[in-house]
Amino acid sequence: MADVEQDAAVPDAAGNGSDAVNGSAGRFVSSPEGTALAYGSLLLMALLPIFFGALRSVCCSKSKSASDMPETITSRDAARFPIIASCTLFGLYLFFKIFSQEYINLLLSMYFFVLGILALSHTMSPFMCRVFPANWPNKQYQLLFTQGSGDGKEEIVNYEFDTKDLICLAISSVVGVWYVLKKHWIANNLFGLAFALNGVELLHLNNVSTGCILLGGLFVYDVFWVFGTNVMVTVAKSFEAPIKLVFPQDLLEKGLDANNFAMLGLGDIVIPGIFIALLLRFDVSLKKNTRTYFYTSFLAYIFGLGLTIFVMHTFKHAQPALLYLVPACVGFPVVLALFKGELTEMFRYEESSPEEASLKEEVTESDKDK
């Protein structure tokens, strides 16, 4: 889901949610130092949500809180995803061809303004718990919407939060206003990192086979839309939303006002990231007090993204990052499992959806009572 490009004219750092590294604005030729800083920073920013999102996904899988409940992706969902993504991408392409780009991006800005505030608040919450003074009054609140009355009353929304959550929301709102008014690249990155971390934390693959189906399908999707058509590039240049990480290649020359951006689409972080997070939870399930598969896939991601950038610089041509990330992130752990004799165990590992897990707990408790 990525298109790797250098020194391309992309005003305002606009990008597609599944596109990767790009240059922007004009014909500015970045210095070797500026280019190295930009791509090194993007690589570091990509690793942060994968690493911490994977760690948080372990806790999330055990949580019973409605706000932290993960969304489980099944093999059926994985098989459909590349088709849905293709339809969405082509639909956006037609929209930008038919309707005014200005109005579409205005609607998208408002939509991602709300989503970004919520995502950044959720990301900040654990850190706020650590820095919040112990003697500060932390009041509890509940937002409850119901439908009907009496015995037929049904809960539609039941959200519990506290003072710390309100502080996170206030800080996130300031970032949101900054992004909407200025479209500054730092505000964009704060929202982008929050989206990526939440995606890795809350989107769970139910097993390794599903992960292979999803990554394999998106591998084909990425290669087709990048090499076969101009659709992805057109949407990338038109789409203004915090669904990519950006870093200026001319930062050393222009400071924070720099505008020649390298980009990494969130799809190239979240899609491999949820597979890496699954392997961490598999490591935990083995109860061997090691994280072998997690670290192997994490290093494979670094290798794959580094290789993407290297090939792009060597051939001076846009590259789909998943072309390199998918074989690395899937191949390295599978070879390791084959070497350790745990390949069958890896592919038999299964995660239940929250509803199924809850049902199993009820059945277990019922059996104990009998």
Short mmCIF file of N, CA and C in Angstrom, two decimals, residues 169-302:
data_model
loop_
_atom_site.label_atom_id
_atom_site.label_comp_id
_atom_site.label_asym_id
_atom_site.label_seq_id
_atom_site.Cartn_x
_atom_site.Cartn_y
_atom_site.Cartn_z
N LEU A 169 -8.33 15.22 26.16
CA LEU A 169 -9.22 15.72 25.10
C LEU A 169 -8.95 17.19 24.81
N ALA A 170 -8.69 17.97 25.87
CA ALA A 170 -8.41 19.40 25.70
C ALA A 170 -7.10 19.62 24.94
N ILE A 171 -6.06 18.87 25.32
CA ILE A 171 -4.77 19.00 24.64
C ILE A 171 -4.89 18.57 23.18
N SER A 172 -5.62 17.48 22.95
CA SER A 172 -5.80 16.98 21.59
C SER A 172 -6.58 17.97 20.73
N SER A 173 -7.53 18.67 21.35
CA SER A 173 -8.32 19.66 20.61
C SER A 173 -7.46 20.83 20.15
N VAL A 174 -6.49 21.21 20.97
CA VAL A 174 -5.56 22.29 20.58
C VAL A 174 -4.76 21.86 19.35
N VAL A 175 -4.28 20.62 19.36
CA VAL A 175 -3.54 20.09 18.20
C VAL A 175 -4.46 20.05 16.98
N GLY A 176 -5.73 19.66 17.20
CA GLY A 176 -6.69 19.59 16.10
C GLY A 176 -6.93 20.93 15.45
N VAL A 177 -7.10 21.97 16.27
CA VAL A 177 -7.31 23.32 15.74
C VAL A 177 -6.07 23.80 14.98
N TRP A 178 -4.90 23.48 15.54
CA TRP A 178 -3.64 23.83 14.88
C TRP A 178 -3.55 23.17 13.50
N TYR A 179 -3.94 21.91 13.44
CA TYR A 179 -3.88 21.20 12.15
C TYR A 179 -4.86 21.79 11.14
N VAL A 180 -6.10 22.04 11.56
CA VAL A 180 -7.12 22.55 10.63
C VAL A 180 -6.75 23.93 10.10
N LEU A 181 -6.20 24.79 10.97
CA LEU A 181 -5.90 26.15 10.56
C LEU A 181 -4.61 26.26 9.76
N LYS A 182 -3.58 25.52 10.18
CA LYS A 182 -2.26 25.68 9.58
C LYS A 182 -1.82 24.52 8.70
N LYS A 183 -2.42 23.34 8.89
CA LYS A 183 -1.96 22.13 8.19
C LYS A 183 -0.45 21.91 8.41
N HIS A 184 0.02 22.25 9.59
CA HIS A 184 1.45 22.14 9.87
C HIS A 184 1.87 20.69 9.92
N TRP A 185 3.07 20.39 9.45
CA TRP A 185 3.51 19.00 9.36
C TRP A 185 3.69 18.35 10.72
N ILE A 186 4.01 19.11 11.76
CA ILE A 186 4.14 18.52 13.10
C ILE A 186 2.78 18.09 13.62
N ALA A 187 1.76 18.94 13.43
CA ALA A 187 0.40 18.57 13.84
C ALA A 187 -0.08 17.36 13.05
N ASN A 188 0.24 17.33 11.75
CA ASN A 188 -0.10 16.19 10.92
C ASN A 188 0.51 14.91 11.48
N ASN A 189 1.79 14.99 11.89
CA ASN A 189 2.48 13.80 12.41
C ASN A 189 1.92 13.34 13.75
N LEU A 190 1.52 14.29 14.59
CA LEU A 190 0.93 13.91 15.87
C LEU A 190 -0.35 13.10 15.66
N PHE A 191 -1.20 13.57 14.74
CA PHE A 191 -2.41 12.81 14.41
C PHE A 191 -2.07 11.49 13.73
N GLY A 192 -1.11 11.53 12.80
CA GLY A 192 -0.73 10.32 12.08
C GLY A 192 -0.19 9.24 13.01
N LEU A 193 0.68 9.62 13.94
CA LEU A 193 1.22 8.66 14.91
C LEU A 193 0.11 8.09 15.79
N ALA A 194 -0.85 8.94 16.16
CA ALA A 194 -1.97 8.47 16.99
C ALA A 194 -2.83 7.47 16.22
N PHE A 195 -3.12 7.78 14.95
CA PHE A 195 -3.90 6.84 14.13
C PHE A 195 -3.18 5.50 14.00
N ALA A 196 -1.88 5.56 13.73
CA ALA A 196 -1.11 4.33 13.53
C ALA A 196 -1.04 3.50 14.80
N LEU A 197 -0.77 4.15 15.93
CA LEU A 197 -0.68 3.40 17.19
C LEU A 197 -2.01 2.78 17.56
N ASN A 198 -3.09 3.53 17.39
CA ASN A 198 -4.42 2.98 17.69
C ASN A 198 -4.77 1.84 16.76
N GLY A 199 -4.36 1.95 15.50
CA GLY A 199 -4.64 0.88 14.55
C GLY A 199 -3.94 -0.42 14.93
N VAL A 200 -2.64 -0.32 15.28
CA VAL A 200 -1.88 -1.51 15.67
C VAL A 200 -2.42 -2.09 16.98
N GLU A 201 -2.84 -1.22 17.88
CA GLU A 201 -3.34 -1.67 19.18
C GLU A 201 -4.72 -2.32 19.09
N LEU A 202 -5.62 -1.74 18.32
CA LEU A 202 -7.03 -2.12 18.38
C LEU A 202 -7.49 -3.03 17.23
N LEU A 203 -6.70 -3.14 16.16
CA LEU A 203 -7.05 -4.06 15.07
C LEU A 203 -6.27 -5.36 15.27
N HIS A 204 -6.98 -6.45 15.53
CA HIS A 204 -6.35 -7.73 15.82
C HIS A 204 -6.67 -8.76 14.74
N LEU A 205 -5.63 -9.39 14.22
CA LEU A 205 -5.80 -10.54 13.34
C LEU A 205 -6.10 -11.75 14.20
N ASN A 206 -7.02 -12.61 13.76
CA ASN A 206 -7.39 -13.75 14.62
C ASN A 206 -6.40 -14.91 14.54
N ASN A 207 -5.61 -14.97 13.46
CA ASN A 207 -4.56 -15.99 13.38
C ASN A 207 -3.55 -15.60 12.30
N VAL A 208 -2.47 -16.37 12.22
CA VAL A 208 -1.39 -16.07 11.28
C VAL A 208 -1.84 -16.25 9.83
N SER A 209 -2.68 -17.23 9.57
CA SER A 209 -3.18 -17.46 8.21
C SER A 209 -3.95 -16.23 7.71
N THR A 210 -4.76 -15.65 8.58
CA THR A 210 -5.49 -14.43 8.21
C THR A 210 -4.52 -13.31 7.89
N GLY A 211 -3.46 -13.20 8.68
CA GLY A 211 -2.44 -12.19 8.42
C GLY A 211 -1.79 -12.38 7.07
N CYS A 212 -1.50 -13.64 6.71
CA CYS A 212 -0.88 -13.93 5.41
C CYS A 212 -1.84 -13.59 4.27
N ILE A 213 -3.13 -13.86 4.45
CA ILE A 213 -4.14 -13.52 3.42
C ILE A 213 -4.21 -12.01 3.24
N LEU A 214 -4.26 -11.29 4.35
CA LEU A 214 -4.37 -9.83 4.29
C LEU A 214 -3.14 -9.21 3.64
N LEU A 215 -1.96 -9.58 4.11
CA LEU A 215 -0.74 -9.00 3.57
C LEU A 215 -0.51 -9.42 2.11
N GLY A 216 -0.85 -10.68 1.80
CA GLY A 216 -0.71 -11.13 0.41
C GLY A 216 -1.63 -10.39 -0.54
N GLY A 217 -2.88 -10.18 -0.11
CA GLY A 217 -3.83 -9.44 -0.94
C GLY A 217 -3.42 -8.00 -1.16
N LEU A 218 -2.94 -7.35 -0.08
CA LEU A 218 -2.52 -5.96 -0.20
C LEU A 218 -1.19 -5.82 -0.94
N PHE A 219 -0.39 -6.87 -0.93
CA PHE A 219 0.83 -6.90 -1.74
C PHE A 219 0.46 -6.75 -3.22
N VAL A 220 -0.53 -7.53 -3.67
CA VAL A 220 -0.98 -7.45 -5.07
C VAL A 220 -1.63 -6.10 -5.34
N TYR A 221 -2.47 -5.66 -4.41
CA TYR A 221 -3.15 -4.36 -4.52
C TYR A 221 -2.14 -3.23 -4.71
N ASP A 222 -1.11 -3.25 -3.89
CA ASP A 222 -0.12 -2.18 -3.90
C ASP A 222 0.65 -2.14 -5.20
N VAL A 223 1.12 -3.30 -5.63
CA VAL A 223 1.90 -3.38 -6.86
C VAL A 223 1.05 -2.94 -8.06
N PHE A 224 -0.21 -3.38 -8.12
CA PHE A 224 -1.07 -3.04 -9.25
C PHE A 224 -1.34 -1.54 -9.32
N TRP A 225 -1.75 -0.94 -8.21
CA TRP A 225 -2.16 0.46 -8.25
C TRP A 225 -0.98 1.42 -8.37
N VAL A 226 0.22 0.98 -7.98
CA VAL A 226 1.40 1.84 -8.13
C VAL A 226 2.03 1.69 -9.51
N PHE A 227 2.24 0.45 -9.96
CA PHE A 227 2.91 0.21 -11.23
C PHE A 227 1.95 0.18 -12.42
N GLY A 228 0.70 -0.24 -12.18
CA GLY A 228 -0.22 -0.45 -13.28
C GLY A 228 -1.02 0.76 -13.70
N THR A 229 -1.23 1.73 -12.80
CA THR A 229 -2.07 2.89 -13.10
C THR A 229 -1.48 4.14 -12.44
N ASN A 230 -2.08 5.28 -12.74
CA ASN A 230 -1.69 6.53 -12.07
C ASN A 230 -2.70 6.92 -10.99
N VAL A 231 -3.62 6.01 -10.67
CA VAL A 231 -4.70 6.32 -9.74
C VAL A 231 -4.16 6.67 -8.36
N MET A 232 -3.27 5.82 -7.82
CA MET A 232 -2.79 6.05 -6.46
C MET A 232 -2.00 7.35 -6.36
N VAL A 233 -1.18 7.65 -7.35
CA VAL A 233 -0.39 8.88 -7.33
C VAL A 233 -1.30 10.10 -7.41
N THR A 234 -2.34 10.02 -8.26
CA THR A 234 -3.28 11.14 -8.39
C THR A 234 -4.01 11.41 -7.08
N VAL A 235 -4.50 10.35 -6.45
CA VAL A 235 -5.19 10.51 -5.17
C VAL A 235 -4.23 11.03 -4.10
N ALA A 236 -2.99 10.53 -4.14
CA ALA A 236 -1.99 10.95 -3.15
C ALA A 236 -1.74 12.45 -3.22
N LYS A 237 -1.70 12.98 -4.43
CA LYS A 237 -1.42 14.41 -4.60
C LYS A 237 -2.63 15.28 -4.30
N SER A 238 -3.82 14.69 -4.30
CA SER A 238 -5.05 15.46 -4.09
C SER A 238 -5.58 15.36 -2.67
N PHE A 239 -5.27 14.28 -1.99
CA PHE A 239 -5.88 13.94 -0.70
C PHE A 239 -5.15 14.64 0.44
N GLU A 240 -5.84 15.54 1.13
CA GLU A 240 -5.25 16.27 2.26
C GLU A 240 -5.86 15.76 3.56
N ALA A 241 -5.12 14.91 4.26
CA ALA A 241 -5.59 14.36 5.53
C ALA A 241 -4.38 13.80 6.27
N PRO A 242 -4.45 13.73 7.61
CA PRO A 242 -3.31 13.22 8.39
C PRO A 242 -3.23 11.70 8.36
N ILE A 243 -3.14 11.15 7.16
CA ILE A 243 -3.06 9.69 7.03
C ILE A 243 -1.69 9.30 6.46
N LYS A 244 -0.72 10.14 6.76
CA LYS A 244 0.66 9.85 6.40
C LYS A 244 1.56 10.59 7.37
N LEU A 245 2.79 10.10 7.49
CA LEU A 245 3.80 10.80 8.27
C LEU A 245 4.68 11.55 7.28
N VAL A 246 5.06 12.77 7.62
CA VAL A 246 5.88 13.58 6.72
C VAL A 246 7.08 14.14 7.48
N PHE A 247 8.14 14.37 6.74
CA PHE A 247 9.31 15.02 7.34
C PHE A 247 10.02 15.79 6.23
N PRO A 248 10.34 17.07 6.48
CA PRO A 248 10.92 17.91 5.42
C PRO A 248 12.38 17.54 5.12
N GLN A 249 12.68 17.46 3.83
CA GLN A 249 14.06 17.22 3.42
C GLN A 249 14.88 18.51 3.44
N ASP A 250 14.21 19.65 3.50
CA ASP A 250 14.91 20.94 3.55
C ASP A 250 14.84 21.56 4.95
N LEU A 251 14.70 20.71 5.97
CA LEU A 251 14.62 21.22 7.35
C LEU A 251 15.89 21.96 7.74
N LEU A 252 17.05 21.47 7.32
CA LEU A 252 18.32 22.09 7.68
C LEU A 252 18.46 23.47 7.05
N GLU A 253 17.82 23.67 5.89
CA GLU A 253 17.92 24.96 5.20
C GLU A 253 16.83 25.93 5.64
N LYS A 254 15.61 25.43 5.88
CA LYS A 254 14.46 26.33 6.12
C LYS A 254 13.86 26.21 7.52
N GLY A 255 14.34 25.29 8.32
CA GLY A 255 13.79 25.14 9.66
C GLY A 255 12.37 24.59 9.64
N LEU A 256 11.55 25.02 10.60
CA LEU A 256 10.19 24.50 10.73
C LEU A 256 9.26 24.95 9.60
N ASP A 257 9.71 25.93 8.81
CA ASP A 257 8.91 26.38 7.67
C ASP A 257 9.22 25.59 6.40
N ALA A 258 9.98 24.54 6.52
CA ALA A 258 10.35 23.72 5.36
C ALA A 258 9.10 23.14 4.71
N ASN A 259 9.18 22.89 3.39
CA ASN A 259 7.99 22.41 2.68
C ASN A 259 8.29 21.34 1.62
N ASN A 260 9.49 20.81 1.61
CA ASN A 260 9.84 19.75 0.66
C ASN A 260 9.84 18.41 1.40
N PHE A 261 8.69 17.74 1.38
CA PHE A 261 8.47 16.63 2.32
C PHE A 261 8.75 15.26 1.73
N ALA A 262 9.31 14.41 2.58
CA ALA A 262 9.29 12.97 2.34
C ALA A 262 8.11 12.42 3.13
N MET A 263 7.43 11.40 2.59
CA MET A 263 6.20 10.91 3.21
C MET A 263 6.20 9.40 3.37
N LEU A 264 5.52 8.96 4.39
CA LEU A 264 5.29 7.53 4.61
C LEU A 264 3.83 7.32 4.96
N GLY A 265 3.10 6.61 4.13
CA GLY A 265 1.67 6.39 4.37
C GLY A 265 1.43 5.49 5.57
N LEU A 266 0.35 5.74 6.28
CA LEU A 266 0.04 4.96 7.48
C LEU A 266 -0.26 3.50 7.15
N GLY A 267 -0.70 3.23 5.93
CA GLY A 267 -0.95 1.84 5.55
C GLY A 267 0.31 0.99 5.62
N ASP A 268 1.46 1.61 5.37
CA ASP A 268 2.72 0.89 5.42
C ASP A 268 3.22 0.70 6.85
N ILE A 269 2.52 1.28 7.79
CA ILE A 269 2.84 1.08 9.21
C ILE A 269 1.83 0.14 9.84
N VAL A 270 0.54 0.43 9.65
CA VAL A 270 -0.51 -0.31 10.34
C VAL A 270 -0.64 -1.75 9.83
N ILE A 271 -0.60 -1.94 8.50
CA ILE A 271 -0.82 -3.28 7.95
C ILE A 271 0.27 -4.27 8.40
N PRO A 272 1.57 -3.96 8.21
CA PRO A 272 2.58 -4.86 8.78
C PRO A 272 2.54 -4.85 10.31
N GLY A 273 2.16 -3.70 10.89
CA GLY A 273 2.17 -3.56 12.35
C GLY A 273 1.21 -4.50 13.05
N ILE A 274 0.01 -4.70 12.49
CA ILE A 274 -0.95 -5.59 13.15
C ILE A 274 -0.50 -7.05 13.06
N PHE A 275 0.29 -7.37 12.02
CA PHE A 275 0.85 -8.72 11.91
C PHE A 275 1.97 -8.91 12.93
N ILE A 276 2.80 -7.90 13.09
CA ILE A 276 3.88 -7.95 14.09
C ILE A 276 3.30 -8.03 15.50
N ALA A 277 2.20 -7.28 15.75
CA ALA A 277 1.54 -7.34 17.06
C ALA A 277 0.96 -8.73 17.32
N LEU A 278 0.43 -9.37 16.28
CA LEU A 278 -0.09 -10.74 16.43
C LEU A 278 1.03 -11.69 16.85
N LEU A 279 2.20 -11.53 16.26
CA LEU A 279 3.33 -12.39 16.61
C LEU A 279 3.80 -12.14 18.04
N LEU A 280 3.67 -10.92 18.53
CA LEU A 280 3.99 -10.66 19.93
C LEU A 280 3.02 -11.40 20.85
N ARG A 281 1.73 -11.37 20.51
CA ARG A 281 0.74 -12.08 21.33
C ARG A 281 0.94 -13.60 21.23
N PHE A 282 1.44 -14.06 20.07
CA PHE A 282 1.79 -15.48 19.94
C PHE A 282 2.96 -15.81 20.85
N ASP A 283 3.96 -14.93 20.91
CA ASP A 283 5.09 -15.11 21.82
C ASP A 283 4.61 -15.23 23.27
N VAL A 284 3.68 -14.35 23.63
CA VAL A 284 3.14 -14.37 25.00
C VAL A 284 2.41 -15.68 25.27
N SER A 285 1.68 -16.18 24.28
CA SER A 285 0.92 -17.43 24.46
C SER A 285 1.82 -18.65 24.65
N LEU A 286 3.06 -18.57 24.13
CA LEU A 286 3.99 -19.69 24.30
C LEU A 286 4.49 -19.83 25.73
N LYS A 287 4.39 -18.71 26.50
CA LYS A 287 4.79 -18.70 27.92
C LYS A 287 6.23 -19.17 28.12
N LYS A 288 7.10 -18.72 27.22
CA LYS A 288 8.52 -19.06 27.33
C LYS A 288 9.36 -17.86 27.78
N ASN A 289 8.68 -16.78 28.10
CA ASN A 289 9.34 -15.56 28.56
C ASN A 289 10.35 -15.03 27.52
N THR A 290 10.05 -15.23 26.24
CA THR A 290 10.86 -14.69 25.16
C THR A 290 9.95 -13.98 24.16
N ARG A 291 10.55 -13.12 23.37
CA ARG A 291 9.80 -12.37 22.35
C ARG A 291 10.48 -12.57 20.99
N THR A 292 10.85 -13.81 20.70
CA THR A 292 11.65 -14.12 19.51
C THR A 292 10.97 -13.71 18.22
N TYR A 293 9.71 -14.10 18.05
CA TYR A 293 9.01 -13.82 16.79
C TYR A 293 8.71 -12.33 16.64
N PHE A 294 8.42 -11.68 17.74
CA PHE A 294 8.16 -10.24 17.70
C PHE A 294 9.41 -9.49 17.24
N TYR A 295 10.54 -9.75 17.87
CA TYR A 295 11.76 -9.04 17.51
C TYR A 295 12.23 -9.39 16.10
N THR A 296 12.02 -10.64 15.70
CA THR A 296 12.40 -11.04 14.34
C THR A 296 11.59 -10.27 13.30
N SER A 297 10.27 -10.20 13.49
CA SER A 297 9.41 -9.49 12.54
C SER A 297 9.66 -7.98 12.60
N PHE A 298 9.99 -7.48 13.78
CA PHE A 298 10.28 -6.05 13.95
C PHE A 298 11.54 -5.68 13.17
N LEU A 299 12.58 -6.51 13.29
CA LEU A 299 13.81 -6.28 12.53
C LEU A 299 13.56 -6.47 11.03
N ALA A 300 12.66 -7.41 10.68
CA ALA A 300 12.32 -7.62 9.28
C ALA A 300 11.66 -6.38 8.70
N TYR A 301 10.83 -5.71 9.49
CA TYR A 301 10.18 -4.47 9.04
C TYR A 301 11.23 -3.40 8.76
N ILE A 302 12.20 -3.26 9.65
CA ILE A 302 13.27 -2.28 9.45
C ILE A 302 14.02 -2.58 8.16
#
